[in-house]
Coordinates of C-alpha atoms and ligand atoms in Angstrom, one line a residue:
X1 CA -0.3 -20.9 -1.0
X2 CA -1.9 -19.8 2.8
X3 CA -3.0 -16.9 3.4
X4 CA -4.4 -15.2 6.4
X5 CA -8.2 -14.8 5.2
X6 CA -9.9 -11.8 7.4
X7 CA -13.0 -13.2 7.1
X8 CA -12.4 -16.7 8.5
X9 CA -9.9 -15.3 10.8
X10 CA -7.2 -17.8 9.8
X11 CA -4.4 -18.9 7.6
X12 CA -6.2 -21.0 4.8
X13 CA -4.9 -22.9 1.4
X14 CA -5.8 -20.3 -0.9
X15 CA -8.0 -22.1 -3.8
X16 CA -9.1 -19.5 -6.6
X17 CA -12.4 -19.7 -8.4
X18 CA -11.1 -20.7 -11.3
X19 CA -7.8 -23.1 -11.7
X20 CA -5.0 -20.8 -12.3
X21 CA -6.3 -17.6 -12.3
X22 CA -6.7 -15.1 -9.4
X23 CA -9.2 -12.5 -9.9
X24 CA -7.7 -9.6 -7.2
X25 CA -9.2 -6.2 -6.1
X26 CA -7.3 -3.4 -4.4
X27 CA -8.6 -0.5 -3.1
X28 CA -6.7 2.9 -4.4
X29 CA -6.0 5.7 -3.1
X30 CA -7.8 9.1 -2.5
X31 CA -6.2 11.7 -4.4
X32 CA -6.4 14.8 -2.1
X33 CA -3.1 14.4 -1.0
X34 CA 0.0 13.3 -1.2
X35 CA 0.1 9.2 -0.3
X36 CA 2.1 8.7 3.2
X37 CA 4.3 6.3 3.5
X38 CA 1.7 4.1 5.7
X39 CA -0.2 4.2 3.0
X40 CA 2.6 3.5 0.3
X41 CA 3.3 -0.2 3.1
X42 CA 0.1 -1.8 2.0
X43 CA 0.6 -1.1 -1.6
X44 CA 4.0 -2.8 -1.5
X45 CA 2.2 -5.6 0.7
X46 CA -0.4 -5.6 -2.2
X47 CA 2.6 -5.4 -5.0
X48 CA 4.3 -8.5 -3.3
X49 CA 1.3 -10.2 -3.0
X50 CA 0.5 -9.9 -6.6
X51 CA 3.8 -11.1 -7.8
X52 CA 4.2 -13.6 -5.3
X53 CA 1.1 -15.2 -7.0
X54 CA 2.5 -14.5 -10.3
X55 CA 5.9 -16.7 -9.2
X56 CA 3.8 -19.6 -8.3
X57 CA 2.2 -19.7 -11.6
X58 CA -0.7 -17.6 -11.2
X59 CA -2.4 -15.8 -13.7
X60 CA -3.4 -12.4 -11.7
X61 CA -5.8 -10.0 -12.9
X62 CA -5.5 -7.0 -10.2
X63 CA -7.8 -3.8 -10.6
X64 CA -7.9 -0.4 -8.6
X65 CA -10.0 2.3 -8.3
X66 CA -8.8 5.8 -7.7
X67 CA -11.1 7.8 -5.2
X68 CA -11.7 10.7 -6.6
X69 CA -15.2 11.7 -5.4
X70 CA -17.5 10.9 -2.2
X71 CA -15.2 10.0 0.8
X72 CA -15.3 12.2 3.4
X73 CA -13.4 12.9 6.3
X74 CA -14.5 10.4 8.1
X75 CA -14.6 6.6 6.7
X76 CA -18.5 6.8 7.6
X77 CA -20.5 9.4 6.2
X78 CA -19.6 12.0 8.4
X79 CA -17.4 15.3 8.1
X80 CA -16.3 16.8 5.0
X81 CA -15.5 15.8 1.5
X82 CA -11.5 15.2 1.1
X83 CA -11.5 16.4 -2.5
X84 CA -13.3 19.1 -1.7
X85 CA -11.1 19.9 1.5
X86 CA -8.0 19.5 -0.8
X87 CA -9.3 21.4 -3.2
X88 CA -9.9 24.8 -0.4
X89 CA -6.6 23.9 0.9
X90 CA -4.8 24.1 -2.5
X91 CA -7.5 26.8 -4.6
X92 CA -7.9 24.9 -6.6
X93 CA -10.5 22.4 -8.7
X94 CA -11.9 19.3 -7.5
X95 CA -10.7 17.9 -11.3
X96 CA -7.1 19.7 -10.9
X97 CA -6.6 17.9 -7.6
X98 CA -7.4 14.6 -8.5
X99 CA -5.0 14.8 -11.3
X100 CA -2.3 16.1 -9.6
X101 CA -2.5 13.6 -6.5
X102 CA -2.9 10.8 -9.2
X103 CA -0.1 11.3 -11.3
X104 CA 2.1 11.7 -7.5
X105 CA 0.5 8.3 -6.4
X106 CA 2.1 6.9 -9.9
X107 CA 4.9 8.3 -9.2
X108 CA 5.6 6.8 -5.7
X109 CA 4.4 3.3 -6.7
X110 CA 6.9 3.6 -9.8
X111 CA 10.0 4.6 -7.4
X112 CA 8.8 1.8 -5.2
X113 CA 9.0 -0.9 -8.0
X114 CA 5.3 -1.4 -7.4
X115 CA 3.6 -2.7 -10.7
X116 CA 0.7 -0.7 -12.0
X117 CA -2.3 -2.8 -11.7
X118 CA -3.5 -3.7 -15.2
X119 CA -6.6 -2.1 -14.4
X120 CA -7.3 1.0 -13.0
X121 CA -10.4 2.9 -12.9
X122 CA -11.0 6.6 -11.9
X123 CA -14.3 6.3 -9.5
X124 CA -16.1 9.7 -11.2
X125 CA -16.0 7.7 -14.6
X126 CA -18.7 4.9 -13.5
X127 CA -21.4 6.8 -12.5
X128 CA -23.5 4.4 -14.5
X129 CA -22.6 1.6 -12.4
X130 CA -23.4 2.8 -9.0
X131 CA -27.2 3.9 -10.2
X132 CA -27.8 0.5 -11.8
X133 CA -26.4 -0.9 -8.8
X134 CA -28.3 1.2 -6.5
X135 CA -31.8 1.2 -8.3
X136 CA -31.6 -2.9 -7.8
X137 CA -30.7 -2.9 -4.0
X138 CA -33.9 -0.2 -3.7
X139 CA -36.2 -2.6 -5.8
X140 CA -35.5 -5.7 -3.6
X141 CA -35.6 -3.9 -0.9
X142 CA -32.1 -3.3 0.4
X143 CA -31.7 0.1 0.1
X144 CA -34.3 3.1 0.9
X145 CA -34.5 7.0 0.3
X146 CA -34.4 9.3 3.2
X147 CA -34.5 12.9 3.5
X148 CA -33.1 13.1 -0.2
X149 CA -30.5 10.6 0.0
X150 CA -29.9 7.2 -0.6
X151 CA -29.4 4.4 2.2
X152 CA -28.3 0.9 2.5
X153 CA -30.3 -0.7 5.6
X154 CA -27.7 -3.2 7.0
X155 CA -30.8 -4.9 8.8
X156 CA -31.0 -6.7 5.8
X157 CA -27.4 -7.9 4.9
X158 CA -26.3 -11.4 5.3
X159 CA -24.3 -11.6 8.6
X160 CA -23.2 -7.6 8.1
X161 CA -20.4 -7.9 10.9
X162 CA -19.0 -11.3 9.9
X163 CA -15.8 -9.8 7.6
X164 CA -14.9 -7.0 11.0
X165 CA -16.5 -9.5 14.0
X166 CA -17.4 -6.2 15.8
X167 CA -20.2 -6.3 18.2
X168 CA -23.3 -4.2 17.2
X169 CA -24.1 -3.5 20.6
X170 CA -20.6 -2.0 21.1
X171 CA -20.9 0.2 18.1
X172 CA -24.4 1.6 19.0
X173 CA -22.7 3.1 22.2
X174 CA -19.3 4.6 19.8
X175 CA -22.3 5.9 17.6
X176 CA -23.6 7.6 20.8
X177 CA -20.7 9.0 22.1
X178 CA -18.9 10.1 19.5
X179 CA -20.6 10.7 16.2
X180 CA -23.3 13.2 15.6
X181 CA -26.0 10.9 14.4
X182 CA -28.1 11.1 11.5
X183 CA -31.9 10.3 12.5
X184 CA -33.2 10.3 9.3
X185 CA -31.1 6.6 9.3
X186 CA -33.3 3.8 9.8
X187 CA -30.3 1.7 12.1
X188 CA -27.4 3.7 13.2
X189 CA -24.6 2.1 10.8
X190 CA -26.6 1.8 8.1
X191 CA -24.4 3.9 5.2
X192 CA -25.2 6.3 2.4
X193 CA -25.4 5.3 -1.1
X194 CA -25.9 8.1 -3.0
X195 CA -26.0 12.1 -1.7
X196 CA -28.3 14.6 -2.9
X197 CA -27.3 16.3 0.5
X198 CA -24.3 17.4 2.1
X199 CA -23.7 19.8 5.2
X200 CA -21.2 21.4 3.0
X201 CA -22.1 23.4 0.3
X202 CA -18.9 23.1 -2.0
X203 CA -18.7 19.2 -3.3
X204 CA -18.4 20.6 -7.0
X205 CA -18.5 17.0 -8.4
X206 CA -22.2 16.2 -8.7
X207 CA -24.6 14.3 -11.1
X208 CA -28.1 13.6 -12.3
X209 CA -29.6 10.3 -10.7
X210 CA -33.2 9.1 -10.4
X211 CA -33.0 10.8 -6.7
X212 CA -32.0 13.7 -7.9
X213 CA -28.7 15.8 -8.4
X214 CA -25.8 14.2 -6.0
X215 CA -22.9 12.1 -5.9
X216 CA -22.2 8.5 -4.5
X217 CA -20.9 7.1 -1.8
X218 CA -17.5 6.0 -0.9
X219 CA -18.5 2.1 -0.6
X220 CA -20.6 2.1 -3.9
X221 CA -17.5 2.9 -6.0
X222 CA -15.3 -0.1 -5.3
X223 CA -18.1 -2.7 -5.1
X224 CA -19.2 -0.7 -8.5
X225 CA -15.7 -0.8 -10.1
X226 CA -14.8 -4.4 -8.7
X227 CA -17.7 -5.9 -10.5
X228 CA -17.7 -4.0 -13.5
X229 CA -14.1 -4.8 -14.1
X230 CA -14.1 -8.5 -12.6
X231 CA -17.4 -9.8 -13.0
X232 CA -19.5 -11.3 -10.4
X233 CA -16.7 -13.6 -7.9
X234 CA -14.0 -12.0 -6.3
X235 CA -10.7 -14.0 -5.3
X236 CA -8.5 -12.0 -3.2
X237 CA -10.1 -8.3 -2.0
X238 CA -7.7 -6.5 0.4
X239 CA -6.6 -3.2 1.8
X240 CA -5.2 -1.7 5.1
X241 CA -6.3 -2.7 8.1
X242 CA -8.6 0.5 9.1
X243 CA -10.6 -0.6 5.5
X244 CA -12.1 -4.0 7.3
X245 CA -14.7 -1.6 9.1
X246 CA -16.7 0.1 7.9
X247 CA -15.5 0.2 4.0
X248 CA -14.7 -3.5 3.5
X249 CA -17.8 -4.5 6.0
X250 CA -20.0 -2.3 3.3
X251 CA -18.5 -3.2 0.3
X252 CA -19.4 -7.2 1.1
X253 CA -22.9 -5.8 2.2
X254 CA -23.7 -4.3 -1.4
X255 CA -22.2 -6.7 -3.5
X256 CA -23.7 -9.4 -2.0
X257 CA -27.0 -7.6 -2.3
X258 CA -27.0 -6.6 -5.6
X259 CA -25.7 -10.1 -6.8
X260 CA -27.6 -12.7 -4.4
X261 CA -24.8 -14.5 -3.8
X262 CA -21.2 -14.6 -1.6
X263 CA -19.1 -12.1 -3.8
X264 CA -15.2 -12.4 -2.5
X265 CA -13.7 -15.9 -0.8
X266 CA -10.0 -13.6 0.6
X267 CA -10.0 -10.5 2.8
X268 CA -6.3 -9.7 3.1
X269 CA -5.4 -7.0 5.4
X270 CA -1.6 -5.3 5.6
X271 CA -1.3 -4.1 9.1
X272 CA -0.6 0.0 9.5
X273 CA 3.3 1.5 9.7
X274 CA 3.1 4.0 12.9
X275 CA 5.1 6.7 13.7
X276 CA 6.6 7.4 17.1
X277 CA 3.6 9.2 18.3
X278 CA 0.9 6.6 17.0
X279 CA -1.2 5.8 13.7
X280 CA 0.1 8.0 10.8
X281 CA -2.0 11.0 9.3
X282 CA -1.7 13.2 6.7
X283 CA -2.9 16.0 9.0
X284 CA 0.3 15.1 11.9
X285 CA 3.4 17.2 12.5
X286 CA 6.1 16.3 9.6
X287 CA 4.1 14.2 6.7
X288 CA 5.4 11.4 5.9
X289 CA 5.9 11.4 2.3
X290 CA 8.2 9.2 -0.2
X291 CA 9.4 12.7 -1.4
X292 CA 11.0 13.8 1.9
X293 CA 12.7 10.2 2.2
X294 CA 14.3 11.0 -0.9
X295 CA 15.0 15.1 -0.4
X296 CA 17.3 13.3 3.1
X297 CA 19.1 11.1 1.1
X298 CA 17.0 7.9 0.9
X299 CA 16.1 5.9 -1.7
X300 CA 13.0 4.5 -2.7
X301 CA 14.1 0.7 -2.5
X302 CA 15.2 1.8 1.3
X303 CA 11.8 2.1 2.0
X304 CA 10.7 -0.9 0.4
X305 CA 13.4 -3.4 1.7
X306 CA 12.9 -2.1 5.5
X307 CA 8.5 -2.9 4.7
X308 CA 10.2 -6.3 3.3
X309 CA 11.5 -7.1 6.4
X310 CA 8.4 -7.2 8.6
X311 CA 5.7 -9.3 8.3
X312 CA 2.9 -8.1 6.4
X313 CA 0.5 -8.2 9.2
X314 CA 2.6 -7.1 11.9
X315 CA 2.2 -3.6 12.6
X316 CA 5.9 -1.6 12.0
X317 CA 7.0 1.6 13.5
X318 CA 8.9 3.9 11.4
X319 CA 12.0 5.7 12.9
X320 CA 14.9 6.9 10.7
X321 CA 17.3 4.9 12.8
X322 CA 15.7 1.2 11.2
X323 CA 15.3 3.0 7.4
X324 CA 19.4 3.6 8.2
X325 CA 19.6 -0.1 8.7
X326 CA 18.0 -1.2 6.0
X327 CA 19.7 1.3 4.1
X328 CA 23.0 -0.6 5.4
X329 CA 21.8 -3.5 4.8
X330 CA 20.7 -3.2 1.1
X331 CA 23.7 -1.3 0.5
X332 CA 25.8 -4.8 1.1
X333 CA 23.3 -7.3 -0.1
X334 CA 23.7 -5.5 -3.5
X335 CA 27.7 -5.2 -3.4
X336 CA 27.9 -8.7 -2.1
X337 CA 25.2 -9.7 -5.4
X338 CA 27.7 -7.7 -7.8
X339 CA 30.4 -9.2 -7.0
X340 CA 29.3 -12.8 -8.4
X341 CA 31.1 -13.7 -11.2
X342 CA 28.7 -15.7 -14.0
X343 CA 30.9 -18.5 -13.7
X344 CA 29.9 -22.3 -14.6
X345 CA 26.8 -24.0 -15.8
X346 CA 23.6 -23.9 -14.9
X347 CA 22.7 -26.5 -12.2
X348 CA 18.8 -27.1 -12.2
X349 CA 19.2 -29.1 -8.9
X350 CA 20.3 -26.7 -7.1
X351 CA 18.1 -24.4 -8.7
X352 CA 15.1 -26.2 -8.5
X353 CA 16.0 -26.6 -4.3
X354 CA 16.1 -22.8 -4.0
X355 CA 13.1 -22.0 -5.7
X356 CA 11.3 -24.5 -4.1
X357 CA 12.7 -22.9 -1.4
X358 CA 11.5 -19.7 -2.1
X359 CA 7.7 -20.5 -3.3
X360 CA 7.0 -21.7 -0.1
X361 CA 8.2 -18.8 2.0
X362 CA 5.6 -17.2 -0.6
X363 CA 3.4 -19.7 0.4
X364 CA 3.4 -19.4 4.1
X365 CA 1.3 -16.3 4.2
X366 CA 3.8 -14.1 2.0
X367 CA 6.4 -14.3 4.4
X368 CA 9.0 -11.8 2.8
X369 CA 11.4 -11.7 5.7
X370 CA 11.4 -15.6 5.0
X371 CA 12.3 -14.9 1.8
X372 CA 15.2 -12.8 2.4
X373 CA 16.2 -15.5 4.5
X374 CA 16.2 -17.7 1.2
X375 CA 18.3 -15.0 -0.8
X376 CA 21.0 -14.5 1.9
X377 CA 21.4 -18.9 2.3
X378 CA 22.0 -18.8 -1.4
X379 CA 24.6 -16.0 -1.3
X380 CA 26.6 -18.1 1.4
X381 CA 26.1 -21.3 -0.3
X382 CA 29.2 -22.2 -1.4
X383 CA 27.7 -25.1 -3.4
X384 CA 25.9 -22.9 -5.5
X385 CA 27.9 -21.8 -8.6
X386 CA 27.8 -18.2 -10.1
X387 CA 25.7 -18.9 -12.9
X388 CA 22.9 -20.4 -10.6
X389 CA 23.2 -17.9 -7.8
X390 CA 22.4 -15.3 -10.1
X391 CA 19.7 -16.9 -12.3
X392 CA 18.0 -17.2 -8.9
X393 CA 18.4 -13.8 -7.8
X394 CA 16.8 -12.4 -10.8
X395 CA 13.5 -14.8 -10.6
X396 CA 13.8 -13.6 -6.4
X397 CA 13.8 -10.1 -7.5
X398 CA 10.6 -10.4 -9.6
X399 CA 8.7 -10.5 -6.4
X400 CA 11.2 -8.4 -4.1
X401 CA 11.4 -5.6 -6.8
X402 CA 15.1 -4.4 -5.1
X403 CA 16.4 -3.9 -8.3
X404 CA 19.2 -6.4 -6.8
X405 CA 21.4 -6.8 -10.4
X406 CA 20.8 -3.1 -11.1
X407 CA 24.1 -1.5 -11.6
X408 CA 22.9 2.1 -10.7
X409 CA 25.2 5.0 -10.8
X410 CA 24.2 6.7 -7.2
X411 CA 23.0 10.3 -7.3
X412 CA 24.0 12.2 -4.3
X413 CA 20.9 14.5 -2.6
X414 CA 22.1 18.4 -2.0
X415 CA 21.5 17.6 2.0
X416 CA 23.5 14.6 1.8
X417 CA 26.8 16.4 -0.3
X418 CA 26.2 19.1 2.1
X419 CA 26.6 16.7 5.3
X420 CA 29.6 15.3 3.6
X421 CA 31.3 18.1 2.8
X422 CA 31.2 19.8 6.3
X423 CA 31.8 16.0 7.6
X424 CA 35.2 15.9 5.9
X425 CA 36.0 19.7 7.1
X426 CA 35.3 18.8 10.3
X427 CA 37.4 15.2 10.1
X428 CA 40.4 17.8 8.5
X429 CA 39.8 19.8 11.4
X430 CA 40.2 16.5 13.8
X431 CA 43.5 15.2 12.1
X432 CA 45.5 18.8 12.2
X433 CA 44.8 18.4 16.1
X434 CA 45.8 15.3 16.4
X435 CA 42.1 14.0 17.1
X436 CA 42.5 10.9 15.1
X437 CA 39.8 8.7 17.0
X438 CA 37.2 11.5 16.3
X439 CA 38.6 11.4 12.7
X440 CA 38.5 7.9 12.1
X441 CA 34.9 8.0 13.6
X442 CA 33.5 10.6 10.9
X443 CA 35.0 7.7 8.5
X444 CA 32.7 5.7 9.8
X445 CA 30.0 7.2 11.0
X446 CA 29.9 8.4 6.6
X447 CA 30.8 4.6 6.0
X448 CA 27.8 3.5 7.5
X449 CA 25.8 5.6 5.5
X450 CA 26.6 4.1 2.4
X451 CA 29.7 7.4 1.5
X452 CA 33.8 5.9 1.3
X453 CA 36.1 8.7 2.1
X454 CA 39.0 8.4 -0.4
X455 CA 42.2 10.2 1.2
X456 CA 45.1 11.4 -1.5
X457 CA 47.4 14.2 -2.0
X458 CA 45.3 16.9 -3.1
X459 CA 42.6 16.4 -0.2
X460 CA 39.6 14.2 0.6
X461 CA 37.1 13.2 -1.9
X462 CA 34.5 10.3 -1.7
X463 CA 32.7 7.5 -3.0
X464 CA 29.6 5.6 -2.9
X465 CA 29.7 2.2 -1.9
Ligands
AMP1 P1 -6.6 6.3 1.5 O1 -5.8 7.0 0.4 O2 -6.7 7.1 2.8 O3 -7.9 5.7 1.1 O4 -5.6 5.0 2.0 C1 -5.0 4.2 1.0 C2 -4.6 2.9 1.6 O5 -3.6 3.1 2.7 C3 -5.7 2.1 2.2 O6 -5.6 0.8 1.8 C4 -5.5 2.2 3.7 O7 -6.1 1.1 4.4 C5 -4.0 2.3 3.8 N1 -3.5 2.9 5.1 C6 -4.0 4.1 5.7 N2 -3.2 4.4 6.7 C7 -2.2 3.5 6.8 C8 -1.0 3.2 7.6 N3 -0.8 4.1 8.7 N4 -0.3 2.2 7.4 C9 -0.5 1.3 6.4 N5 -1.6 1.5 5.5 C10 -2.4 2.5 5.7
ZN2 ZN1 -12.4 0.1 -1.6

């Protein structure tokens, strides 16, 4: 298996710690919002990932945290707390919030065919953790108190901008410019560990600590939760690209701290899904959410086979015009799949060539569009029997998650009936004037969107195909 490694800045032979098994840790979500669909991109990067190791005989244990307390508006220590912003924009809890948003999160990532990690850890539960954690770093000298809070002095971490290669110089000047800064800092990117004060008065989650009553950081809880859950050596650690700096950078800084030792050998970074006008935010004109791409007709596995197509470190622009194509496109793939008959005996040649086939398209940096490429040469393989060509497809789909042998009786969305209804008034309306070209075009234009138009006596009615 290679894999682009962040840290190294190139594609490596991945070699776990220990033979077989891959310890992996994802950072989750903050639950003060609905997830866009940027964000839902690097969790079916992460999903793949995870699987795709799982196909090649791994033995994954994945954990995630779900943010629920501490990161603020900004990904430094700046600006507001998110719960607490959700929590004024919504009226109500902190606690309400983060339930809500989680069980939506869930809810997305099961629509997507994402797999639950088998551990996941709400950040407001390990309180512990963070103390013990942060008491050590002030002991030996990494961390210090200022002005009430806690701070981790990045003067004293190992190489602190090897994982982001930014240039401190560079970063004192963005500090200048464009973030108030916080003199009672010691160096200006040194981070907050634990809060006893905030600018804002209403961050309702709070605890006792040795430093008095506050609430940690957004970097404490995942190097917290990582080692708590997977001990002291981290295989694989990724996230989105805008994580490398300054989360990830932190999270590396801590850990290595508080352990004395290099914590995590793979930083793998899924590059960001834009929209027309740039980066995607939740705060942006129409919000991206898996919700809407259903409420216009979409479904889930759209979404994912149109991420499956790009690379996972290529950044992709969303536009509905590709999610129509891929729409298209999985529309066929799955009629062409249920059209195999199971007919003759399994061949293990042939199989074994195709999976082959397949681990290494895994294996060269998850390449999924790769391994499309390795489904659609089976499909037109005409030396492939039935029998084979399906076994395959069903070990392809436990990575792709398309649910491609999935039989589904297709619900139609209220927009969508109404388009076609007024489609097929307007196609009647074509053919009584003799219009038969724009007639024959509504058939097609509906065609291509996955809706057969069946003509008989007693009207039109349709059909999903
Ligand atoms: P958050 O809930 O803001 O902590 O983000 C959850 C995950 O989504 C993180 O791993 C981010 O790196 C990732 N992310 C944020 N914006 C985008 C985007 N536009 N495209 C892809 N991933 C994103
Ligand atoms: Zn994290």
């Amino acid at each position: 298996m290679k894999l682009y490694n962040t840290l190294t800045k190139k594609v490596e032979e991945f070699v776990p710690n220990e033979v077989g098994c891959v310890k992996m840790y994802t950072c989750g979500p903050t639950v003060y919002h609905y997830a866009h669909i940027g964000n839902l991109r690097t969790y079916i990067f992460e999903d793949i990932l995870e699987k795709g190791l799982s196909f090649l005989g791994y033995n994954v244990k994945r954990a995630m945290n779900i943010t629920d307390v501490g990161h603020l508006t900004s990904d430094g220590d700046t600006g507001e707390d998110k719960m607490a912003k959700g929590a004024k924009r919504e009226g109500k809890t902190v606690y309400e919030i983060a339930d809500f948003y989680t069980e939506a999160f869930f809810k997305d990532m099961a629509d997507l065919n994402i797999r639950k990690p088998s551990i996941v850890e709400k950040a407001s539960d390990h309180i512990d953790t963070y103390i013990k954690m942060i008491e050590k770093m002030l002991k030996d000298d990494y961390a210090y108190i200022s002005n009430g809070n806690v701070y981790f002095d990045i003067s004293k971490a190992k190489d602190y901008y090897k994982l982001s290669g930014k240039n401190p110089e560079d970063l004192k000047i963005g500090v200048r410019d464009t973030v108030e800064e916080d003199k009672f800092k010691r160096n200006p990117a040194d981070f907050v560990l634990w809060f006893t004060l905030s600018k804002f008065e209403n961050q309702a989650m709070k605890w006792d600590s040795p430093w008095g009553v506050g609430y940690p950081g957004w970097h404490i809880e995942c190097s917290g939760i990582a080692s708590l859950t997977l001990g002291e050596y981290l295989d694989i650690h990724c996230g989105g690209v805008d994580n490398i700096f300054p989360h990830h950078t932190n999270e590396i800084a801590q850990s290595e701290a508080y352990f004395g030792h290099k914590w995590c050998n793979y930083w793998c970074h899924g590059a960001h899904l834009n929209d027309s006008t740039g980066k995607m935010s939740k705060s942006k004109g129409e919000f991206l959410t898996l919700s809407l791409l259903k409420d216009k007709g979409y479904s889930p596995l759209d979404y994912r086979y149109f991420c499956l197509n790009s690379h996972y470190r290529s950044s992709l622009v969303f536009s509905y015009e590709s999610l129509d194509g891929a729409r298209n496109a999985l529309l066929k793939l799955k009629s062409r799949i249920l059209a195999i008959k199971k007919i003759g005996e399994l061949d293990s040649d042939k199989r074994s060539i195709y999976m082959d086939k397949f681990a290494l398209a895994i294996g060269n940096d998850l390449n999924t569009s790769l391994m499309l490429t390795v489904l659609y040469d089976l499909l037109k393989d005409e030396d492939v029997n039935g029998t084979t060509k399906l076994n395959l497809i069903a070990e392809f789909d436990k990575v792709l998650s398309l649910d491609l042998l999935k039989e589904e009786k297709k619900e139609v969305s209220s927009d969508l009936e109404k388009e076609i209804l007024s489609k097929i008034e307007e196609r009647k309306e074509a053919k009584k004037n003799k219009d038969f070209v724009k007639a024959d075009a509504i058939r097609d234009e509906l065609l291509a969107k996955g809706v057969r138009l069946i003509d008989t006596r007693e009207g039109t009615s349709y059909e999903l195909v």
